[in-house]
Amino acid sequence: MKRFSFLGISLVLAAVFAFSASAQTTAAPAKIGWIDTGAFANEKEGIKRFTNAMTALGNEARPKEQELIGIQTRVNTIAEELRKLSGQPANIPVDQNAVRSKQDEGARLQREFEFKKKEYDAFIEKRSGEVLGPINQDIGKAIGEFAKQKGYVVVFDIDKLAQAGAILMLDPAADITKEFITFYNARPAGAATAAAPR
């Protein structure tokens, strides 16, 4: 009798485990999506906080950009003047001191341009981190929340994959960019506050 009840319990447990295993194999397939993070900067359809921060950063950098453009314009003007001086007919004398002076001024302006360009690049890198860093972190957290809420097990950054040349085939049905942007723009403006311009 003990053997019979032990055999019966074993069969019942085997049936339960078999049913449990078959239930696991019929689970829904894992959802995979991709987001084009390059679309976040689109002024019309992008992430509003991101585009606003980019605009603020652009406004903050504009005086430095204008200064670089002014220096480059002066360098180009001097180069054109030197070209005209060197293209004069041989019977018209050229003031070598004026040529040397313009060459020196052009070289000085070129060095100034290179120095200011390095300053500008360092400024942009620093301020981008300060202004866009908190927003990018918030976007990363929001992608995690969005994926969990919608049941995605993997979300790819298609912009980065495209830059790396790592895309062989892409199904547009897996594009969740617009859906995520709508989700993000509907969130309250909490942690994603940009640093104030200086």
mmCIF file of C-alpha atoms in Angstrom:
data_model
loop_
_atom_site.group_PDB
_atom_site.id
_atom_site.type_symbol
_atom_site.label_atom_id
_atom_site.label_comp_id
_atom_site.label_asym_id
_atom_site.label_seq_id
_atom_site.Cartn_x
_atom_site.Cartn_y
_atom_site.Cartn_z
ATOM 1 C CA MET A 1 0.000 0.000 0.000
ATOM 2 C CA LYS A 2 2.844 2.368 0.822
ATOM 3 C CA ARG A 3 4.334 1.639 -2.555
ATOM 4 C CA PHE A 4 1.067 2.351 -4.311
ATOM 5 C CA SER A 5 0.550 5.711 -2.548
ATOM 6 C CA PHE A 6 4.193 6.673 -3.182
ATOM 7 C CA LEU A 7 3.745 5.799 -6.864
ATOM 8 C CA GLY A 8 0.493 7.783 -6.983
ATOM 9 C CA ILE A 9 2.072 10.850 -5.400
ATOM 10 C CA SER A 10 5.024 10.574 -7.792
ATOM 11 C CA LEU A 11 2.678 10.465 -10.800
ATOM 12 C CA VAL A 12 0.698 13.469 -9.542
ATOM 13 C CA LEU A 13 3.904 15.486 -8.987
ATOM 14 C CA ALA A 14 5.225 14.482 -12.414
ATOM 15 C CA ALA A 15 1.960 15.634 -14.014
ATOM 16 C CA VAL A 16 2.083 18.968 -12.151
ATOM 17 C CA PHE A 17 5.694 19.577 -13.199
ATOM 18 C CA ALA A 18 4.935 18.592 -16.799
ATOM 19 C CA PHE A 19 1.980 21.003 -16.899
ATOM 20 C CA SER A 20 4.114 23.750 -15.356
ATOM 21 C CA ALA A 21 6.879 23.177 -17.911
ATOM 22 C CA SER A 22 4.430 23.247 -20.829
ATOM 23 C CA ALA A 23 2.923 26.493 -19.515
ATOM 24 C CA GLN A 24 6.382 28.087 -19.489
ATOM 25 C CA THR A 25 7.106 27.140 -23.089
ATOM 26 C CA THR A 26 3.948 28.863 -24.335
ATOM 27 C CA ALA A 27 4.928 32.231 -22.843
ATOM 28 C CA ALA A 28 4.787 35.261 -25.126
ATOM 29 C CA PRO A 29 7.941 35.972 -27.129
ATOM 30 C CA ALA A 30 10.294 38.630 -25.800
ATOM 31 C CA LYS A 31 9.646 42.127 -27.179
ATOM 32 C CA ILE A 32 12.580 43.953 -28.734
ATOM 33 C CA GLY A 33 12.445 47.552 -29.909
ATOM 34 C CA TRP A 34 14.718 50.289 -31.138
ATOM 35 C CA ILE A 35 14.854 54.013 -30.531
ATOM 36 C CA ASP A 36 16.493 56.582 -32.807
ATOM 37 C CA THR A 37 18.054 58.887 -30.204
ATOM 38 C CA GLY A 38 19.009 61.295 -32.997
ATOM 39 C CA ALA A 39 15.297 62.128 -33.287
ATOM 40 C CA PHE A 40 15.320 63.554 -29.753
ATOM 41 C CA ALA A 41 16.844 66.806 -31.106
ATOM 42 C CA ASN A 42 14.131 67.320 -33.751
ATOM 43 C CA GLU A 43 12.605 70.711 -32.906
ATOM 44 C CA LYS A 44 9.084 69.744 -34.019
ATOM 45 C CA GLU A 45 8.809 66.089 -33.026
ATOM 46 C CA GLY A 46 11.640 65.594 -30.542
ATOM 47 C CA ILE A 47 11.940 65.672 -26.777
ATOM 48 C CA LYS A 48 10.963 69.189 -25.737
ATOM 49 C CA ARG A 49 13.298 69.469 -22.746
ATOM 50 C CA PHE A 50 16.201 68.255 -24.871
ATOM 51 C CA THR A 51 15.500 70.667 -27.750
ATOM 52 C CA ASN A 52 14.998 73.563 -25.320
ATOM 53 C CA ALA A 53 18.339 72.783 -23.662
ATOM 54 C CA MET A 54 20.049 72.565 -27.070
ATOM 55 C CA THR A 55 18.587 75.959 -28.021
ATOM 56 C CA ALA A 56 19.747 77.485 -24.726
ATOM 57 C CA LEU A 57 23.231 76.039 -25.245
ATOM 58 C CA GLY A 58 23.307 77.409 -28.798
ATOM 59 C CA ASN A 59 22.278 80.864 -27.570
ATOM 60 C CA GLU A 60 24.954 80.747 -24.895
ATOM 61 C CA ALA A 61 27.639 79.752 -27.419
ATOM 62 C CA ARG A 62 26.581 82.210 -30.140
ATOM 63 C CA PRO A 63 28.876 85.113 -29.045
ATOM 64 C CA LYS A 64 31.898 82.788 -29.096
ATOM 65 C CA GLU A 65 30.868 81.464 -32.522
ATOM 66 C CA GLN A 66 30.482 85.017 -33.856
ATOM 67 C CA GLU A 67 33.942 85.900 -32.554
ATOM 68 C CA LEU A 68 35.429 82.893 -34.388
ATOM 69 C CA ILE A 69 33.587 83.831 -37.579
ATOM 70 C CA GLY A 70 34.909 87.409 -37.292
ATOM 71 C CA ILE A 71 38.507 86.238 -36.892
ATOM 72 C CA GLN A 72 38.171 83.810 -39.812
ATOM 73 C CA THR A 73 36.698 86.584 -41.987
ATOM 74 C CA ARG A 74 39.655 88.845 -41.178
ATOM 75 C CA VAL A 75 42.107 86.026 -42.014
ATOM 76 C CA ASN A 76 40.341 85.470 -45.355
ATOM 77 C CA THR A 77 40.406 89.214 -46.116
ATOM 78 C CA ILE A 78 44.147 89.387 -45.439
ATOM 79 C CA ALA A 79 44.750 86.316 -47.625
ATOM 80 C CA GLU A 80 42.793 87.961 -50.453
ATOM 81 C CA GLU A 81 44.766 91.213 -50.069
ATOM 82 C CA LEU A 82 48.040 89.277 -50.185
ATOM 83 C CA ARG A 83 46.868 87.420 -53.291
ATOM 84 C CA LYS A 84 46.064 90.731 -55.001
ATOM 85 C CA LEU A 85 49.435 92.204 -54.020
ATOM 86 C CA SER A 86 51.326 89.204 -55.371
ATOM 87 C CA GLY A 87 49.314 89.268 -58.613
ATOM 88 C CA GLN A 88 50.221 92.836 -59.547
ATOM 89 C CA PRO A 89 52.114 93.423 -62.774
ATOM 90 C CA ALA A 90 55.895 93.487 -62.500
ATOM 91 C CA ASN A 91 56.146 97.175 -63.447
ATOM 92 C CA ILE A 92 54.142 98.232 -60.343
ATOM 93 C CA PRO A 93 56.325 98.169 -57.233
ATOM 94 C CA VAL A 94 55.061 96.229 -54.217
ATOM 95 C CA ASP A 95 55.767 97.506 -50.722
ATOM 96 C CA GLN A 96 57.490 94.503 -49.118
ATOM 97 C CA ASN A 97 57.006 95.976 -45.639
ATOM 98 C CA ALA A 98 53.237 96.086 -46.222
ATOM 99 C CA VAL A 99 53.295 92.481 -47.458
ATOM 100 C CA ARG A 100 55.337 91.342 -44.461
ATOM 101 C CA SER A 101 53.051 93.269 -42.091
ATOM 102 C CA LYS A 102 49.959 91.611 -43.600
ATOM 103 C CA GLN A 103 51.594 88.173 -43.419
ATOM 104 C CA ASP A 104 52.455 88.740 -39.754
ATOM 105 C CA GLU A 105 48.934 89.941 -38.991
ATOM 106 C CA GLY A 106 47.460 86.923 -40.813
ATOM 107 C CA ALA A 107 49.706 84.523 -38.871
ATOM 108 C CA ARG A 108 48.798 86.223 -35.580
ATOM 109 C CA LEU A 109 45.083 86.018 -36.384
ATOM 110 C CA GLN A 110 45.437 82.363 -37.385
ATOM 111 C CA ARG A 111 47.090 81.558 -34.032
ATOM 112 C CA GLU A 112 44.367 83.538 -32.233
ATOM 113 C CA PHE A 113 41.705 81.618 -34.167
ATOM 114 C CA GLU A 114 43.229 78.256 -33.227
ATOM 115 C CA PHE A 115 43.455 79.282 -29.556
ATOM 116 C CA LYS A 116 39.868 80.598 -29.493
ATOM 117 C CA LYS A 117 38.641 77.460 -31.296
ATOM 118 C CA LYS A 118 40.211 75.243 -28.621
ATOM 119 C CA GLU A 119 38.611 77.430 -25.934
ATOM 120 C CA TYR A 120 35.263 77.179 -27.730
ATOM 121 C CA ASP A 121 35.490 73.378 -28.043
ATOM 122 C CA ALA A 122 36.340 73.043 -24.335
ATOM 123 C CA PHE A 123 33.460 75.391 -23.443
ATOM 124 C CA ILE A 124 30.975 73.394 -25.539
ATOM 125 C CA GLU A 125 32.130 70.088 -24.060
ATOM 126 C CA LYS A 126 31.893 71.400 -20.496
ATOM 127 C CA ARG A 127 28.548 73.175 -20.898
ATOM 128 C CA SER A 128 27.043 70.279 -22.863
ATOM 129 C CA GLY A 129 27.797 68.025 -19.915
ATOM 130 C CA GLU A 130 26.308 70.524 -17.477
ATOM 131 C CA VAL A 131 23.219 71.392 -19.540
ATOM 132 C CA LEU A 132 22.452 68.131 -21.330
ATOM 133 C CA GLY A 133 23.935 65.651 -18.836
ATOM 134 C CA PRO A 134 21.005 65.664 -16.385
ATOM 135 C CA ILE A 135 18.507 65.462 -19.240
ATOM 136 C CA ASN A 136 20.359 62.545 -20.862
ATOM 137 C CA GLN A 137 20.411 60.709 -17.519
ATOM 138 C CA ASP A 138 16.683 61.311 -17.101
ATOM 139 C CA ILE A 139 16.043 60.078 -20.648
ATOM 140 C CA GLY A 140 18.021 56.905 -19.869
ATOM 141 C CA LYS A 141 15.921 56.269 -16.760
ATOM 142 C CA ALA A 142 12.736 56.979 -18.704
ATOM 143 C CA ILE A 143 13.715 54.468 -21.400
ATOM 144 C CA GLY A 144 14.045 51.849 -18.658
ATOM 145 C CA GLU A 145 10.634 52.769 -17.217
ATOM 146 C CA PHE A 146 9.060 52.792 -20.682
ATOM 147 C CA ALA A 147 10.554 49.409 -21.606
ATOM 148 C CA LYS A 148 9.395 47.838 -18.354
ATOM 149 C CA GLN A 149 5.912 49.336 -18.656
ATOM 150 C CA LYS A 150 5.513 48.194 -22.283
ATOM 151 C CA GLY A 151 7.134 44.767 -21.781
ATOM 152 C CA TYR A 152 10.329 45.266 -23.803
ATOM 153 C CA VAL A 153 13.258 43.111 -22.753
ATOM 154 C CA VAL A 154 15.731 44.901 -25.036
ATOM 155 C CA VAL A 155 15.756 48.426 -26.496
ATOM 156 C CA PHE A 156 18.536 49.330 -28.940
ATOM 157 C CA ASP A 157 19.907 52.821 -29.635
ATOM 158 C CA ILE A 158 19.721 52.661 -33.414
ATOM 159 C CA ASP A 159 21.545 55.994 -33.857
ATOM 160 C CA LYS A 160 24.674 54.641 -32.147
ATOM 161 C CA LEU A 161 24.437 51.304 -33.977
ATOM 162 C CA ALA A 162 24.154 53.110 -37.323
ATOM 163 C CA GLN A 163 27.230 55.224 -36.539
ATOM 164 C CA ALA A 164 29.156 52.043 -35.754
ATOM 165 C CA GLY A 165 27.955 50.395 -38.972
ATOM 166 C CA ALA A 166 26.420 47.560 -36.953
ATOM 167 C CA ILE A 167 23.005 47.382 -38.654
ATOM 168 C CA LEU A 168 22.417 44.619 -41.170
ATOM 169 C CA MET A 169 18.616 44.610 -41.229
ATOM 170 C CA LEU A 170 16.050 46.740 -39.492
ATOM 171 C CA ASP A 171 12.320 46.103 -39.187
ATOM 172 C CA PRO A 172 10.461 49.439 -38.986
ATOM 173 C CA ALA A 173 7.763 47.698 -36.935
ATOM 174 C CA ALA A 174 10.217 47.592 -34.010
ATOM 175 C CA ASP A 175 10.664 51.400 -34.083
ATOM 176 C CA ILE A 176 9.352 52.763 -30.781
ATOM 177 C CA THR A 177 10.953 56.221 -31.100
ATOM 178 C CA LYS A 178 7.767 58.278 -31.527
ATOM 179 C CA GLU A 179 5.961 56.277 -28.862
ATOM 180 C CA PHE A 180 8.818 56.894 -26.412
ATOM 181 C CA ILE A 181 9.050 60.612 -27.246
ATOM 182 C CA THR A 182 5.315 60.966 -26.607
ATOM 183 C CA PHE A 183 5.733 59.055 -23.328
ATOM 184 C CA TYR A 184 8.679 61.236 -22.260
ATOM 185 C CA ASN A 185 7.096 64.566 -23.212
ATOM 186 C CA ALA A 186 3.997 63.647 -21.183
ATOM 187 C CA ARG A 187 6.072 63.137 -18.005
ATOM 188 C CA PRO A 188 6.293 65.916 -15.418
ATOM 189 C CA ALA A 189 9.456 68.034 -15.572
ATOM 190 C CA GLY A 190 11.108 66.539 -12.508
ATOM 191 C CA ALA A 191 14.742 65.541 -12.421
ATOM 192 C CA ALA A 192 15.616 66.756 -15.898
ATOM 193 C CA THR A 193 16.397 70.386 -15.173
ATOM 194 C CA ALA A 194 19.250 71.920 -17.096
ATOM 195 C CA ALA A 195 21.974 73.988 -15.509
ATOM 196 C CA ALA A 196 21.360 77.721 -15.856
ATOM 197 C CA PRO A 197 23.352 79.535 -18.559
ATOM 198 C CA ARG A 198 26.316 81.555 -17.372
#
